[in-house]
XYZ file of C-alpha atoms in Angstrom:
413
model
C -0.108 0.053 0.077
C 2.705 2.291 0.751
C 4.609 1.758 -2.385
C 1.532 2.466 -4.547
C 1.076 5.759 -2.727
C 4.534 6.794 -3.156
C 4.177 5.718 -6.668
C 0.950 8.138 -6.995
C 3.081 10.981 -6.070
C 4.767 11.281 -9.252
C 1.203 11.717 -11.579
C 0.609 14.415 -8.296
C 3.647 16.068 -9.198
C 2.892 15.924 -12.716
C -0.120 18.262 -11.848
C 1.252 20.021 -9.410
C 3.833 21.237 -12.132
C 1.757 21.284 -14.891
C -0.464 23.620 -13.667
C 1.756 26.299 -13.089
C 3.646 26.463 -16.434
C 2.560 28.514 -19.367
C -0.418 26.703 -21.228
C 1.854 25.922 -24.329
C 4.004 23.790 -21.907
C 1.756 21.907 -19.939
C 1.944 18.411 -21.520
C 5.610 18.419 -22.014
C 6.033 19.458 -18.350
C 3.632 16.578 -17.166
C 5.406 14.312 -19.397
C 8.615 14.791 -17.727
C 7.446 13.335 -14.511
C 5.655 10.384 -15.945
C 8.320 9.435 -18.523
C 10.296 8.653 -14.993
C 7.844 6.121 -14.006
C 8.799 4.282 -17.225
C 12.724 4.856 -17.653
C 13.473 4.678 -13.855
C 11.585 1.850 -13.541
C 13.850 -0.224 -16.173
C 16.977 0.909 -14.875
C 16.047 0.008 -11.351
C 15.801 -3.301 -12.394
C 18.663 -3.036 -14.489
C 21.646 -1.797 -12.367
C 19.793 1.211 -10.325
C 18.561 -1.337 -7.174
C 22.468 -2.824 -6.948
C 24.011 0.504 -7.292
C 21.887 1.749 -4.197
C 21.368 -1.619 -2.152
C 23.697 -4.163 -3.472
C 26.806 -5.208 -1.658
C 28.925 -2.112 -0.646
C 32.167 -1.159 -2.011
C 33.635 0.564 0.609
C 30.620 2.391 1.831
C 30.221 4.495 -1.143
C 28.304 2.580 -3.938
C 26.609 -0.952 -4.269
C 28.522 -3.527 -6.298
C 26.137 -3.336 -9.612
C 26.380 -7.490 -10.000
C 24.644 -7.960 -7.078
C 21.144 -7.409 -8.050
C 21.505 -7.127 -12.115
C 18.355 -7.627 -13.746
C 17.016 -8.204 -10.485
C 18.554 -11.579 -10.449
C 18.128 -13.349 -6.932
C 15.837 -10.777 -5.795
C 12.496 -13.144 -5.414
C 14.763 -16.058 -3.740
C 17.125 -13.698 -1.426
C 16.497 -13.049 2.172
C 14.395 -9.515 3.319
C 16.499 -6.223 3.791
C 17.976 -6.180 7.221
C 16.402 -3.279 8.203
C 12.599 -4.142 6.224
C 12.921 -7.943 7.917
C 9.285 -8.522 7.971
C 8.705 -7.983 4.081
C 9.946 -9.826 1.183
C 13.082 -8.276 -0.789
C 11.284 -7.623 -3.978
C 8.604 -5.260 -2.186
C 11.562 -3.550 -0.274
C 13.235 -3.051 -3.793
C 9.777 -1.861 -5.323
C 9.328 0.720 -2.157
C 12.388 1.890 -3.212
C 11.935 2.300 -6.856
C 9.187 4.575 -5.975
C 11.574 7.060 -4.304
C 14.095 6.700 -7.076
C 11.378 7.517 -9.726
C 9.991 10.931 -8.150
C 13.570 12.285 -7.539
C 14.681 13.386 -10.924
C 10.922 14.241 -11.677
C 11.325 16.842 -8.889
C 14.296 18.733 -10.791
C 11.998 19.210 -13.953
C 10.554 22.284 -12.684
C 13.891 24.227 -12.646
C 14.255 23.899 -16.304
C 10.448 23.940 -17.257
C 9.560 25.432 -20.704
C 13.297 25.347 -22.287
C 15.022 21.595 -22.013
C 14.961 19.297 -25.249
C 13.005 16.046 -24.176
C 15.464 13.824 -25.412
C 18.533 15.359 -23.544
C 16.240 15.124 -20.468
C 15.794 11.635 -20.673
C 19.325 11.168 -20.961
C 20.041 13.367 -17.924
C 17.364 11.494 -15.933
C 19.497 8.333 -16.561
C 22.738 9.652 -15.342
C 21.496 11.694 -12.248
C 19.780 8.216 -10.883
C 22.613 5.955 -11.714
C 25.533 8.546 -10.477
C 24.137 11.008 -7.903
C 20.613 9.406 -6.571
C 21.688 5.682 -5.969
C 25.479 6.740 -4.463
C 23.642 9.015 -1.986
C 20.790 6.505 -1.403
C 23.444 3.797 -0.873
C 25.640 6.337 1.728
C 22.315 6.908 3.648
C 20.340 3.883 3.719
C 22.816 0.896 3.591
C 23.764 -0.397 6.644
C 27.421 0.008 5.348
C 27.021 3.466 3.778
C 29.540 5.706 5.186
C 26.834 8.592 6.332
C 24.728 5.677 7.613
C 27.894 4.435 9.868
C 28.624 7.860 10.652
C 24.949 8.194 12.450
C 23.213 10.193 10.112
C 19.595 9.842 10.106
C 17.197 10.475 7.008
C 14.135 8.588 7.858
C 12.298 9.197 4.305
C 14.572 11.093 2.502
C 15.498 14.429 3.186
C 18.880 14.113 1.474
C 18.696 11.591 -0.543
C 15.541 12.466 -2.739
C 14.735 16.265 -1.598
C 18.340 17.640 -1.179
C 19.937 15.836 -4.145
C 16.966 17.202 -6.244
C 17.054 20.747 -4.874
C 20.883 20.987 -5.857
C 20.478 19.536 -8.794
C 17.720 21.684 -9.731
C 19.915 24.951 -8.902
C 22.830 23.348 -10.998
C 20.383 22.939 -13.915
C 18.843 26.600 -13.547
C 22.597 27.937 -13.604
C 23.769 25.945 -16.373
C 20.893 26.608 -18.398
C 20.383 30.125 -17.900
C 17.630 32.345 -18.308
C 14.656 31.374 -20.956
C 15.169 33.131 -24.426
C 11.443 34.107 -24.701
C 10.899 37.161 -22.059
C 7.212 36.483 -21.514
C 4.937 37.190 -18.882
C 4.859 33.508 -16.495
C 1.286 32.979 -16.459
C 0.203 29.503 -14.542
C -2.290 27.534 -17.022
C -4.282 25.791 -14.578
C -4.325 26.716 -10.542
C -7.088 23.843 -10.044
C -4.319 21.688 -11.483
C -2.036 22.504 -8.564
C -4.748 22.233 -6.062
C -5.143 18.773 -7.291
C -1.663 17.807 -7.505
C -1.080 18.929 -4.204
C -3.664 17.102 -2.773
C -2.345 13.624 -4.432
C 1.225 14.623 -3.035
C -0.099 14.952 0.281
C -1.930 11.789 0.512
C 0.862 9.844 -1.621
C 3.584 11.320 1.283
C 1.518 9.126 3.792
C 3.007 6.291 2.101
C 6.811 8.260 1.717
C 7.287 8.676 5.399
C 4.863 6.659 7.112
C 5.486 3.544 4.808
C 9.569 4.123 5.511
C 9.126 2.641 9.145
C 8.254 -0.834 6.881
C 5.787 -1.911 9.211
C 2.572 -1.257 10.453
C 3.880 -0.037 13.827
C 3.374 2.697 16.208
C 6.334 4.277 14.469
C 4.633 4.415 11.123
C 1.628 5.681 12.927
C 3.817 8.602 14.567
C 5.186 9.181 10.865
C 1.848 9.743 9.670
C 0.711 12.151 12.318
C 4.052 14.422 12.082
C 3.698 14.187 7.941
C 0.210 15.630 8.285
C 0.717 18.562 10.935
C 3.931 19.955 9.211
C 2.380 20.285 6.058
C -0.933 21.706 7.817
C 1.351 24.103 9.793
C 3.671 25.182 6.639
C 0.787 25.772 4.413
C -0.943 27.836 6.849
C 2.329 29.505 7.867
C 2.958 30.447 3.602
C -0.478 32.143 3.372
C 0.089 34.087 6.596
C 3.653 35.389 5.969
C 1.897 36.176 2.610
C -0.560 38.488 4.355
C 1.960 40.116 6.273
C 3.816 41.042 3.596
C 0.746 42.668 1.694
C -0.522 39.818 -0.579
C -3.357 38.387 -0.744
C -4.236 34.477 0.303
C -3.736 32.387 -2.582
C -3.976 28.900 -3.868
C -0.633 28.574 -5.069
C 0.819 29.803 -1.993
C -0.872 27.452 0.462
C -0.086 24.749 -2.171
C 3.774 25.362 -1.975
C 3.433 25.857 1.770
C 1.997 22.255 2.271
C 4.798 20.897 -0.159
C 7.586 22.620 1.758
C 6.038 21.089 5.095
C 5.902 17.611 3.564
C 9.635 18.286 2.265
C 10.909 19.355 5.780
C 9.522 16.642 7.748
C 10.569 14.064 5.573
C 13.982 13.250 7.027
C 12.368 13.936 10.967
C 9.024 12.025 10.516
C 10.019 9.055 12.440
C 12.484 10.727 14.950
C 10.423 13.909 16.150
C 7.457 14.330 18.117
C 4.004 15.569 16.722
C 4.209 18.814 18.351
C 7.899 19.600 16.980
C 6.807 18.953 13.589
C 4.258 22.221 14.042
C 7.986 24.261 14.511
C 9.632 22.336 11.541
C 6.916 22.822 9.162
C 6.361 27.003 9.979
C 10.052 27.274 10.201
C 10.471 25.536 6.846
C 7.532 27.513 5.069
C 9.147 30.915 6.396
C 12.603 30.492 5.233
C 11.710 29.042 1.871
C 9.094 31.628 1.476
C 12.085 34.065 2.104
C 14.396 32.350 -0.385
C 11.873 32.479 -3.331
C 11.486 35.926 -2.591
C 15.273 36.305 -2.952
C 15.569 34.102 -5.981
C 12.789 36.481 -7.810
C 15.176 39.324 -7.484
C 18.388 37.421 -9.044
C 18.847 36.223 -12.670
C 18.689 32.524 -11.746
C 15.962 30.939 -13.533
C 14.537 28.345 -11.329
C 11.133 28.281 -13.337
C 9.298 26.955 -10.365
C 11.484 27.471 -7.334
C 12.642 23.927 -6.979
C 15.533 24.739 -4.884
C 14.064 27.338 -2.466
C 11.495 24.972 -2.024
C 12.810 21.188 -2.145
C 16.664 21.832 -1.876
C 16.172 24.654 0.840
C 13.092 22.602 2.612
C 15.258 19.489 2.861
C 18.222 21.343 4.460
C 15.807 22.671 6.955
C 14.617 19.168 7.747
C 17.936 17.635 7.975
C 18.952 20.341 10.530
C 15.913 20.219 12.439
C 16.375 16.348 12.595
C 19.788 17.439 14.222
C 18.219 19.603 16.694
C 15.019 17.991 17.343
C 15.598 13.959 16.864
C 14.941 11.693 20.240
C 15.735 8.348 20.909
C 12.436 7.726 22.673
C 10.597 8.303 19.323
C 12.638 5.720 17.511
C 14.795 3.079 19.003
C 16.002 2.772 16.034
C 18.132 6.132 16.623
C 21.138 4.834 17.954
C 22.816 8.110 17.149
C 21.675 10.030 19.877
C 19.422 13.119 20.860
C 19.183 16.484 19.061
C 20.717 19.948 20.031
C 17.494 20.957 21.638
C 18.084 18.046 24.539
C 21.488 19.307 25.150
C 23.525 16.713 22.620
C 25.837 17.879 20.353
C 26.901 14.638 18.252
C 24.038 14.123 16.287
C 23.940 17.755 15.031
C 27.216 18.023 14.015
C 26.910 14.678 12.027
C 24.248 16.052 10.223
C 26.201 19.421 9.571
C 28.798 16.986 8.244
C 26.467 14.834 5.919
C 24.497 18.290 4.686
C 28.034 19.681 3.585
C 28.965 16.374 1.670
C 25.075 15.954 0.082
C 24.639 19.570 -0.921
C 28.323 19.699 -2.778
C 28.393 16.042 -4.172
C 24.821 16.575 -5.834
C 25.325 20.200 -6.758
C 28.756 19.512 -8.553
C 27.957 15.923 -9.620
C 24.691 17.556 -11.590
C 26.665 20.214 -13.220
C 28.925 17.864 -14.501
C 26.451 15.396 -15.772
C 24.600 18.425 -17.266
C 27.950 19.324 -19.409
C 28.305 15.459 -20.338
C 24.788 15.421 -21.391
C 24.777 18.545 -23.498
C 28.038 17.787 -25.027
C 26.213 14.247 -26.201
C 22.812 16.067 -27.239
C 21.980 19.920 -26.549
C 19.916 20.557 -23.360
C 18.215 23.508 -24.647
C 15.770 24.047 -27.119
C 16.017 27.041 -29.792
C 14.205 30.232 -29.135
C 11.716 29.405 -32.121
C 11.095 26.177 -30.204
C 10.853 27.793 -26.832
C 8.441 30.538 -28.571
C 6.176 28.083 -29.929
C 5.990 25.843 -26.745
C 7.497 22.609 -25.823
C 4.146 20.832 -26.028
C 4.431 21.389 -30.051
C 7.814 21.516 -30.592
C 8.790 18.525 -28.902
C 5.716 16.337 -28.690
C 3.592 17.486 -31.624
C 0.666 17.818 -29.004
C -1.126 20.627 -27.446
C -4.190 21.276 -25.128
C -7.166 21.943 -26.929
C -10.735 22.336 -25.667
C -14.078 22.005 -27.321
C -14.222 25.700 -28.186
C -11.215 25.252 -30.066
C -9.193 27.316 -27.367
C -5.543 25.867 -26.568
C -4.840 28.157 -23.378
C -6.789 27.792 -20.617
C -6.724 31.182 -19.403
C -8.296 32.387 -22.690
C -11.578 30.130 -22.271
C -14.256 32.261 -22.647
C -16.808 30.653 -20.533
C -16.123 27.830 -17.984
C -19.713 26.164 -19.330
C -17.473 24.542 -22.771
C -15.556 22.192 -19.981
C -18.409 20.277 -19.535
């Protein structure tokens, strides 16, 4: 059930991102998420699972031969940290995390990347960025795991890696060539996507307890609470700045709260999750405002929301984690409880993962660009990626192709 919920997050992300872009790029943006369900699934079977969870090579990467083409997965013993479920189920649960991570990056280069180039980059990112970080963090012999770093459901593995890759992509590709007003195509899509993400995130976080237990219930509760607190904090902070409360604002805040609670979900109490959600929302909101004043064209603010939200979550875990919540935490209590070990381990792990994912992704972008150009031409960008990359477009019963220009909502019926 948890694995199915996590998979649902990728279509949710497609709607979330697809509603935010211009109408001529909705299909291409959504497909960039959906295609990951295909390419990463096949890649995971061939070599991805082995790289992340195969026999450890020095604590840095898994041996690609361990489960090559899923050889032996059905016959092998359960994963040591998930002893109550078959190994194949654990492998497919982890696959869903691997699917959504490169999809998260797409928001940073929406409306200006060639589809075939994106597919190549997604494959390279999955093998050379995602898999190593997953191995470091979640494999019992991974060096971050051995250090004592805590990441309950993917704050470092998923969100920081994707957020830093998104920043690298925004810097590498530069600004969009067509200087046009950015108008969200369909805010109801964003609302629906947020709902699916929130719903699926219970599998993401509660499922990471790998059992139907009190720990899973605790992670379920902290997930919902942080999301709710962050959504409210975002629109209240916007109101404080003189803005009207918006659907977009609440949705973005909810997702930031979900991101921030992810590494901490099974290590902190429910009341603490309110604080984590609020702090993450305020900091991300400020970073979004700062980014808008720069020349960094992170189209959908992936780094301010996922990157910064993940960083805040990892730091909050180092401050508020408590061994009474989760006996699997053998590192110790957080800084708030007078212990410093966990916090400084998290500072170290944070520096390593941020540097590796940002620099590594920048290198992979360069390699991809040398093989096949990343950016579309000015003409293709002006036409829109739906037509230029896929020869498809949004068309409604009255012939309108842009949702915001539909004269009468009754035509949707």
